[in-house]
PDB file of C-alpha atoms in Angstrom:
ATOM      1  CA  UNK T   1      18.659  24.008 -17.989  1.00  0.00           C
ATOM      2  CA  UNK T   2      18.246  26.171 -14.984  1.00  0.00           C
ATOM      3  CA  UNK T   3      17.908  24.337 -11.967  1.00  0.00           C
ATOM      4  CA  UNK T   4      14.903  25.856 -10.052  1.00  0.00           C
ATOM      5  CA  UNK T   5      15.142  24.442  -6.676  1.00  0.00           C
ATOM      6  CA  UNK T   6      17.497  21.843  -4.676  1.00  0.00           C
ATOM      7  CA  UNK T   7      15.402  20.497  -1.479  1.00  0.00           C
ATOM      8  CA  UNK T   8      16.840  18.578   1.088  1.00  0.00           C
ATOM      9  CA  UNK T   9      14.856  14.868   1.410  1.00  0.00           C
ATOM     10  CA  UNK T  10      17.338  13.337   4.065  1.00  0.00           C
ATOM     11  CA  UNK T  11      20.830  13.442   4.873  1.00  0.00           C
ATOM     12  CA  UNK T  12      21.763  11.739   1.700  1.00  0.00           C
ATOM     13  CA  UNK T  13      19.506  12.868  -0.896  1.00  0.00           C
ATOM     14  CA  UNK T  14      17.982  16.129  -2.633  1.00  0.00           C
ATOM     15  CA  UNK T  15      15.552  16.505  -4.697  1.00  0.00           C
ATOM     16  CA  UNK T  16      16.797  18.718  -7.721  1.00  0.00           C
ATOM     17  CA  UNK T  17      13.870  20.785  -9.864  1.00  0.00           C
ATOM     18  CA  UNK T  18      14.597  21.947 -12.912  1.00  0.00           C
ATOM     19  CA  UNK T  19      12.660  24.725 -15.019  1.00  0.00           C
ATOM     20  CA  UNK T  20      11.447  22.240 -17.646  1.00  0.00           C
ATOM     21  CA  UNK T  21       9.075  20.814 -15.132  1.00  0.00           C
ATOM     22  CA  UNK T  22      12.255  17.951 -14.495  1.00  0.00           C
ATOM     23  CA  UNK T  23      12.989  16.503 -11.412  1.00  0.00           C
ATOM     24  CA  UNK T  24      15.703  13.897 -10.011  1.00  0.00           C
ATOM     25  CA  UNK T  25      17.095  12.345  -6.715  1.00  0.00           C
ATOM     26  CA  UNK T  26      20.490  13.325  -6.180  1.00  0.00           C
ATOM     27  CA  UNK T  27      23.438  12.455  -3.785  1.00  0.00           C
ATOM     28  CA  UNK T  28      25.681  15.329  -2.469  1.00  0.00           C
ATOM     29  CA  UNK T  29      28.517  13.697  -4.516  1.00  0.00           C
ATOM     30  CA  UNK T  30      26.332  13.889  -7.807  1.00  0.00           C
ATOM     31  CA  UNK T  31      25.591  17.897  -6.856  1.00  0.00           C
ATOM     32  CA  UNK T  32      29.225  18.523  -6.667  1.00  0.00           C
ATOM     33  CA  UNK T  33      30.506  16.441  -9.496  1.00  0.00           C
ATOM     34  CA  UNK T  34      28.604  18.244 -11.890  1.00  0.00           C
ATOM     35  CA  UNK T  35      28.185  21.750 -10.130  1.00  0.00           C
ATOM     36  CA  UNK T  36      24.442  21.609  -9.523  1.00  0.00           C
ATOM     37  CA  UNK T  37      23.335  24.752  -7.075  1.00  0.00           C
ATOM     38  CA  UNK T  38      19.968  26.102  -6.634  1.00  0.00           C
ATOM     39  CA  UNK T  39      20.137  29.397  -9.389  1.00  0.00           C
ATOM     40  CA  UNK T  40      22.435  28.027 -11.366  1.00  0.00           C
ATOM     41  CA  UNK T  41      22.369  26.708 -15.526  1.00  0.00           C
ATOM     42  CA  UNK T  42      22.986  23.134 -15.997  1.00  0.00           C
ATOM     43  CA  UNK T  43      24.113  22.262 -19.492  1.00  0.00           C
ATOM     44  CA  UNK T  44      22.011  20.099 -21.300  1.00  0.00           C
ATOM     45  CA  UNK T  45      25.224  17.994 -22.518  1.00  0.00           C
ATOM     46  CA  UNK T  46      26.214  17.952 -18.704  1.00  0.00           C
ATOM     47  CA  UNK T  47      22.431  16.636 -17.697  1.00  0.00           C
ATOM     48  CA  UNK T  48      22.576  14.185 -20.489  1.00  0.00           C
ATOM     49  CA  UNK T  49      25.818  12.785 -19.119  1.00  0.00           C
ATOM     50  CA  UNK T  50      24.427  12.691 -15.309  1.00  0.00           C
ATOM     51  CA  UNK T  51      21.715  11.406 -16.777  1.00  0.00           C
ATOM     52  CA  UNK T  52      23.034   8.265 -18.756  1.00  0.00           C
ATOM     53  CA  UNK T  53      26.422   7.484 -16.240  1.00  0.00           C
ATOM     54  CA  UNK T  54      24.465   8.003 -13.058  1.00  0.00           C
ATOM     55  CA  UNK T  55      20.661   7.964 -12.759  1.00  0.00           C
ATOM     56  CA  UNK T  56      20.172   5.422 -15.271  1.00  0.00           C
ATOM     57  CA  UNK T  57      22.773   2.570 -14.127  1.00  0.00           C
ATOM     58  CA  UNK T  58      21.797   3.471 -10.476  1.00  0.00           C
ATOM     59  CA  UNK T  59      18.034   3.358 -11.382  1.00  0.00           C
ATOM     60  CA  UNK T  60      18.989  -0.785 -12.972  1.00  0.00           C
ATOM     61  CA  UNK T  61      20.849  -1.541  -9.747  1.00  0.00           C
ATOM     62  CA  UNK T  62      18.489  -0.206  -7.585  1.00  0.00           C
ATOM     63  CA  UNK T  63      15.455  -2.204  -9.344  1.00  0.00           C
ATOM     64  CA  UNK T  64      17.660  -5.490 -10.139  1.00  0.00           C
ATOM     65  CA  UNK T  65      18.114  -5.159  -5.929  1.00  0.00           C
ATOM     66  CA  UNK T  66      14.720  -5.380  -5.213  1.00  0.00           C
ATOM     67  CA  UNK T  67      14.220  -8.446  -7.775  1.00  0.00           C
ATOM     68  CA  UNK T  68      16.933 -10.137  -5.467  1.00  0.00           C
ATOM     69  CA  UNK T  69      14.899  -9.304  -2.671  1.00  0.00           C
ATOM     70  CA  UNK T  70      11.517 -10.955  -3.801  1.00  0.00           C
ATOM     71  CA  UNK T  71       9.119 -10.900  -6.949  1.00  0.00           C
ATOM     72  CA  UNK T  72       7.987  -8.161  -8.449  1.00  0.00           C
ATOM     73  CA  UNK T  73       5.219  -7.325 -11.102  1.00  0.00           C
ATOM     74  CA  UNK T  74       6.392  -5.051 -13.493  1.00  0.00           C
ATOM     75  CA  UNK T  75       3.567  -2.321 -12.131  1.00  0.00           C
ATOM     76  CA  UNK T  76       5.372  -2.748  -8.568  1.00  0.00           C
ATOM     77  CA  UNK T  77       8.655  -1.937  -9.967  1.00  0.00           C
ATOM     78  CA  UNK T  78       7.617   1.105 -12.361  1.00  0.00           C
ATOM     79  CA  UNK T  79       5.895   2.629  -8.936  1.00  0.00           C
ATOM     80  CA  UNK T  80       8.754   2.032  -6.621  1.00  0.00           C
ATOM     81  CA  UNK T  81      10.978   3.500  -9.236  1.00  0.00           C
ATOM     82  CA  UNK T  82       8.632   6.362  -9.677  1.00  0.00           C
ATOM     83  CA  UNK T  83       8.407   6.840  -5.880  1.00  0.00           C
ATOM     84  CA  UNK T  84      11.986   7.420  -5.186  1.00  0.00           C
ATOM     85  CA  UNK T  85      12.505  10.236  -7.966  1.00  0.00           C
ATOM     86  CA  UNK T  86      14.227   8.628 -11.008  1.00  0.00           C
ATOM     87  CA  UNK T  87      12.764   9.902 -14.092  1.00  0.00           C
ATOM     88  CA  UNK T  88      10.781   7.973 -17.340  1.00  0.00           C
ATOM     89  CA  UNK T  89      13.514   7.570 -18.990  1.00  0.00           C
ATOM     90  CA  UNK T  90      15.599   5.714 -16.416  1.00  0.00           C
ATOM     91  CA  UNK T  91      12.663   3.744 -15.465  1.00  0.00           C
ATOM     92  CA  UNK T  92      11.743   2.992 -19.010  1.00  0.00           C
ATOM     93  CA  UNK T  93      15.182   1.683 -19.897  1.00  0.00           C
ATOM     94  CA  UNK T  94      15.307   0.094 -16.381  1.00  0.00           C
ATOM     95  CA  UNK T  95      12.068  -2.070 -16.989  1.00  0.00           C
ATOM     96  CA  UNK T  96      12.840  -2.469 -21.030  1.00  0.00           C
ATOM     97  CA  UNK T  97      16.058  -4.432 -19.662  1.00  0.00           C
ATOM     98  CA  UNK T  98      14.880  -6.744 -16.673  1.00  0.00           C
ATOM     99  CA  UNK T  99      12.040  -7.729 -19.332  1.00  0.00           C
ATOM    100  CA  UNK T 100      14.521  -8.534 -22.536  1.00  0.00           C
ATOM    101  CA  UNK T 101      16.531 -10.802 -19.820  1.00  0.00           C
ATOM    102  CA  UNK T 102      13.185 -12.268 -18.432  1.00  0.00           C
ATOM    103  CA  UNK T 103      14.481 -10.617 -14.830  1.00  0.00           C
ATOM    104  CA  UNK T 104      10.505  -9.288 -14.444  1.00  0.00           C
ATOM    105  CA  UNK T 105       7.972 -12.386 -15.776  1.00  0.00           C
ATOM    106  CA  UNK T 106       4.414 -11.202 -14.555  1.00  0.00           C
ATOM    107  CA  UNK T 107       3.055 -14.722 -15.721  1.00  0.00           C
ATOM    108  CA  UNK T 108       5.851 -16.591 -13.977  1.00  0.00           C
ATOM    109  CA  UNK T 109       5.633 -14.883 -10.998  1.00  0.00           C
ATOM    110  CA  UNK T 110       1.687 -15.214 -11.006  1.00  0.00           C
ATOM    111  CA  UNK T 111       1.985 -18.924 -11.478  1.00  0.00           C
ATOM    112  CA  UNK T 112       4.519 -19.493  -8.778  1.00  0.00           C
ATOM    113  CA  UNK T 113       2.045 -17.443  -6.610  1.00  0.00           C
ATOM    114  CA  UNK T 114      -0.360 -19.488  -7.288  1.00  0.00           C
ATOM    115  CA  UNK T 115       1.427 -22.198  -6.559  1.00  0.00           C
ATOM    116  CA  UNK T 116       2.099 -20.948  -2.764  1.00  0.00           C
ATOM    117  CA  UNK T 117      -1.315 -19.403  -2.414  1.00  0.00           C
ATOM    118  CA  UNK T 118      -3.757 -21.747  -4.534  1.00  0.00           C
ATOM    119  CA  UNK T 119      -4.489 -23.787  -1.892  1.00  0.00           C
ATOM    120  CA  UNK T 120      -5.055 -21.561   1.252  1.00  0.00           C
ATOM    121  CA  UNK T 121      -7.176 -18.314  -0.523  1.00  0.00           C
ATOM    122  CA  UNK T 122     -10.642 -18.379  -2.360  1.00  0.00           C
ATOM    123  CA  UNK T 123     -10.315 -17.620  -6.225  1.00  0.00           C
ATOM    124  CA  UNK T 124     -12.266 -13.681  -5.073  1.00  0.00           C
ATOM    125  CA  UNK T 125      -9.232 -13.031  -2.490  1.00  0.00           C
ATOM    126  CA  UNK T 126      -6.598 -14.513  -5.071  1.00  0.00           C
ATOM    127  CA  UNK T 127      -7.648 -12.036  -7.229  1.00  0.00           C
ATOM    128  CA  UNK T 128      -8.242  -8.983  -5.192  1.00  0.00           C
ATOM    129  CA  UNK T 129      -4.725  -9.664  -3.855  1.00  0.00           C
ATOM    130  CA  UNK T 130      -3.096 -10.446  -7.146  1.00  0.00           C
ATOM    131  CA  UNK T 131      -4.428  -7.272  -8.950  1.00  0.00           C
ATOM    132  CA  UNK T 132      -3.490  -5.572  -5.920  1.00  0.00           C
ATOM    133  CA  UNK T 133       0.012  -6.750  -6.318  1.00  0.00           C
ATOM    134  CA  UNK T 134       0.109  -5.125  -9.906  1.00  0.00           C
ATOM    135  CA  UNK T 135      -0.960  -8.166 -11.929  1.00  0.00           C
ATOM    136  CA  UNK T 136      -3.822  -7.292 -14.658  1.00  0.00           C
ATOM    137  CA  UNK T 137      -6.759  -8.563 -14.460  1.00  0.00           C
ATOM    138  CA  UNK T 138      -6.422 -10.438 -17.661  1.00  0.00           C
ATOM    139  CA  UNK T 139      -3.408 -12.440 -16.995  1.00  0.00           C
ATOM    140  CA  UNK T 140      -5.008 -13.202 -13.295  1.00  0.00           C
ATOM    141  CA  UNK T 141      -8.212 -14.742 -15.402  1.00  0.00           C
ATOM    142  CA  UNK T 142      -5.950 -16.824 -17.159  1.00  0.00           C
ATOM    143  CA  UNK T 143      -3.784 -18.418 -14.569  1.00  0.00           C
ATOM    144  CA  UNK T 144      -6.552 -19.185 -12.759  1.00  0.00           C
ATOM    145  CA  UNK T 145      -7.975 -20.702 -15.778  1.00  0.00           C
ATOM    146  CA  UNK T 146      -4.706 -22.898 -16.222  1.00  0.00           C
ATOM    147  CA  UNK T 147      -4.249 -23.364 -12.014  1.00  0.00           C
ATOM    148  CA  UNK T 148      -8.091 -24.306 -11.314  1.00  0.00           C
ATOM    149  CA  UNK T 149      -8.532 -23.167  -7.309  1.00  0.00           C
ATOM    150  CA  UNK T 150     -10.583 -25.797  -5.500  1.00  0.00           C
ATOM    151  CA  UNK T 151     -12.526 -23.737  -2.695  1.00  0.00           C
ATOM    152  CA  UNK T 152     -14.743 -26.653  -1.942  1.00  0.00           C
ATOM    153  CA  UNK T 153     -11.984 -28.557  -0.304  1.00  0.00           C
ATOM    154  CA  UNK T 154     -10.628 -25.844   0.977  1.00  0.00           C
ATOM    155  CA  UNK T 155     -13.617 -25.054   2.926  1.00  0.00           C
ATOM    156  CA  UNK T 156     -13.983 -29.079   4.002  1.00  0.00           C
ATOM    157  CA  UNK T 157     -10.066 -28.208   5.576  1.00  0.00           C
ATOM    158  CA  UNK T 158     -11.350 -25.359   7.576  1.00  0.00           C
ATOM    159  CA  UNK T 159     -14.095 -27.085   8.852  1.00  0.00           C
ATOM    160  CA  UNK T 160     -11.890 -29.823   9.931  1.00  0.00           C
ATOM    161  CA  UNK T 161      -9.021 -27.941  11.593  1.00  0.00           C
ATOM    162  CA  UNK T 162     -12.400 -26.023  13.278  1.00  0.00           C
ATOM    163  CA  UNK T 163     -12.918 -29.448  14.695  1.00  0.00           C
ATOM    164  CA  UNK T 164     -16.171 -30.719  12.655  1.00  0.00           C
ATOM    165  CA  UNK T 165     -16.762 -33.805  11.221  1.00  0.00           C
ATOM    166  CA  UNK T 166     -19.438 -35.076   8.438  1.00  0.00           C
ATOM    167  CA  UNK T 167     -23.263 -35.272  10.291  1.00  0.00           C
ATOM    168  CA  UNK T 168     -22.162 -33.034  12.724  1.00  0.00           C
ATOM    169  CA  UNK T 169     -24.656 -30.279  14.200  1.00  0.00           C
ATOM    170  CA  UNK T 170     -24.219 -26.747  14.609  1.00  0.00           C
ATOM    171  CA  UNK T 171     -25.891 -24.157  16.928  1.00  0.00           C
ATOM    172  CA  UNK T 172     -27.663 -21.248  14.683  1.00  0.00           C
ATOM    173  CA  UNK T 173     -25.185 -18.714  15.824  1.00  0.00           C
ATOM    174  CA  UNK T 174     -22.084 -20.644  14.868  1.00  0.00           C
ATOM    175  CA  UNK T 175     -23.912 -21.330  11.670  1.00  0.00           C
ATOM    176  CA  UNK T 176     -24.084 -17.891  10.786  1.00  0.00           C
ATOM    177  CA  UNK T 177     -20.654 -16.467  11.845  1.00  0.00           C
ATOM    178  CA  UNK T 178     -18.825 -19.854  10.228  1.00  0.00           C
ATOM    179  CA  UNK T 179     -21.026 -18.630   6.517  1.00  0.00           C
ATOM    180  CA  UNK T 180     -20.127 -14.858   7.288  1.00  0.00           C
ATOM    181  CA  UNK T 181     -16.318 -15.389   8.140  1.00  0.00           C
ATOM    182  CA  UNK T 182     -16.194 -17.596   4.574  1.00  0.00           C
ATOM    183  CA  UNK T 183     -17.889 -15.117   2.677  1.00  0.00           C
ATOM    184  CA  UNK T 184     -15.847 -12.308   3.932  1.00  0.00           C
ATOM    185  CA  UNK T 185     -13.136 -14.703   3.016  1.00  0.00           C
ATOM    186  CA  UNK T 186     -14.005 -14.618  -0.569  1.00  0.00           C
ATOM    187  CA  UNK T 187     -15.193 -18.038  -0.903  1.00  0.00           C
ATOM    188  CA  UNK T 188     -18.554 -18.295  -3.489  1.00  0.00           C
ATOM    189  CA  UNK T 189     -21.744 -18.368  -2.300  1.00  0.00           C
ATOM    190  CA  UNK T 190     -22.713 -22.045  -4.579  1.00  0.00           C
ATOM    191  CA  UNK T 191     -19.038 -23.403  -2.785  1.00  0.00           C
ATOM    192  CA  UNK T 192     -20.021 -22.497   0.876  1.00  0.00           C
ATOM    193  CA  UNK T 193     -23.609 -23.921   0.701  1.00  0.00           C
ATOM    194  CA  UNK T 194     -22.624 -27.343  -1.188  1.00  0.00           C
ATOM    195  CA  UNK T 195     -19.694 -28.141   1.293  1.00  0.00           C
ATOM    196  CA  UNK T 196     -22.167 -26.842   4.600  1.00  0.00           C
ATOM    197  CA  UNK T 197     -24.480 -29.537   3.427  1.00  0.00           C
ATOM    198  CA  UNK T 198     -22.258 -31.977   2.327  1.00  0.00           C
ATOM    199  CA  UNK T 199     -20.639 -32.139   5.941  1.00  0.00           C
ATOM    200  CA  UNK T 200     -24.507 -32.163   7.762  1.00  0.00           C
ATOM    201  CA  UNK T 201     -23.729 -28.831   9.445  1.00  0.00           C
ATOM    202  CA  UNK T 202     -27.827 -28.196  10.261  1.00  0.00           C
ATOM    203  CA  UNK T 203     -29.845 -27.286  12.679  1.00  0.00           C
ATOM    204  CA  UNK T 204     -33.303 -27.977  14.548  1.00  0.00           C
TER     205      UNK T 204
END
């Protein structure tokens, strides 16, 4: 294997190309324990060794470190894995691990966010956040299903902490923005309306 190129990311990393279309992230102790220059051949024996006793135990450490950190959807950890150079295979056998041990649970994590977030987002922003986070849009469906999100009260707490009251009035411009700033907030059209007229909030 003829390594093509050897670029220089920071200080403590390089970025190794190899002819086969191959690349990995490599410290300057990895380039000199196994003799990697730019120009020069590269056993495939000796890149199956730096392979298995470096880049793939560094590539479980470095995801098992960001688990410790805070949750992670599997999609999160295949992309920051992806980001910082290690190759399928590492990443494969990285993920393929934290899932036997139940170290990455999508549906655990989604119900524990759920649990923190239920109560403060609509069930539009829950999603849009939760897919965002890597979550499919399946599994979201579902643990909304099984966590049911209430928006109507959640809208009656915002109008309180805003400082109305049941049979209270409300100039038409307030009206408006207070609609706009739920809708923008995610919260459903039939949710907005019911709780605006439950609490009086008209106008002359």
């Amino acid at each position: 294997m003829m390594v093509t190129s050897v670029i220089r990311l920071d200080p403590k990393r390089s970025k190794v190309l190899f002819e086969q279309d191959l690349a990995l992230v490599l410290y300057p102790e990895d380039l000199r324990n196994f003799s990697i220059e730019e120009g020069k051949e590269l056993s495939q024996e000796a890149y199956e060794r730096l392979l298995n006793q470096v880049v793939k135990p560094r590539a479980r450490e470095r995801l098992l470190k960001a688990l410790m950190i805070s949750d992670k959807t599997e999609k999160q950890l295949r992309e920051m894995l992806l980001r910082e150079g290690y190759p399928k295979e590492a990443i494969e056998e990285s993920v393929s691990m934290a899932l036997s041990y139940h170290y990455i649970d999508d549906s655990a994590y989604g119900t524990r966010y759920l649990e923190s977030y239920g109560r403060k987002k609509s069930r539009r922003q829950l999603m849009w956040d939760m897919q965002k986070k890597g979550f499919s849009k399946e599994l979201v469906s579902q643990l909304l299903q099984e966590c049911p999100i209430d928006e109507k009260e959640q809208i009656r707490s915002l109008l309180e902490k805003k400082g109305y009251s049941p049979g209270a009035n409300m100039d038409p411009k307030v009206y408006g923005k207070f609609a706009g700033m739920l809708a923008r907030k995610g919260y459903s059209y039939e949710a907005v309306t019911q709780v605006l007229r439950e609490f009086s909030l008209t106008f002359d």
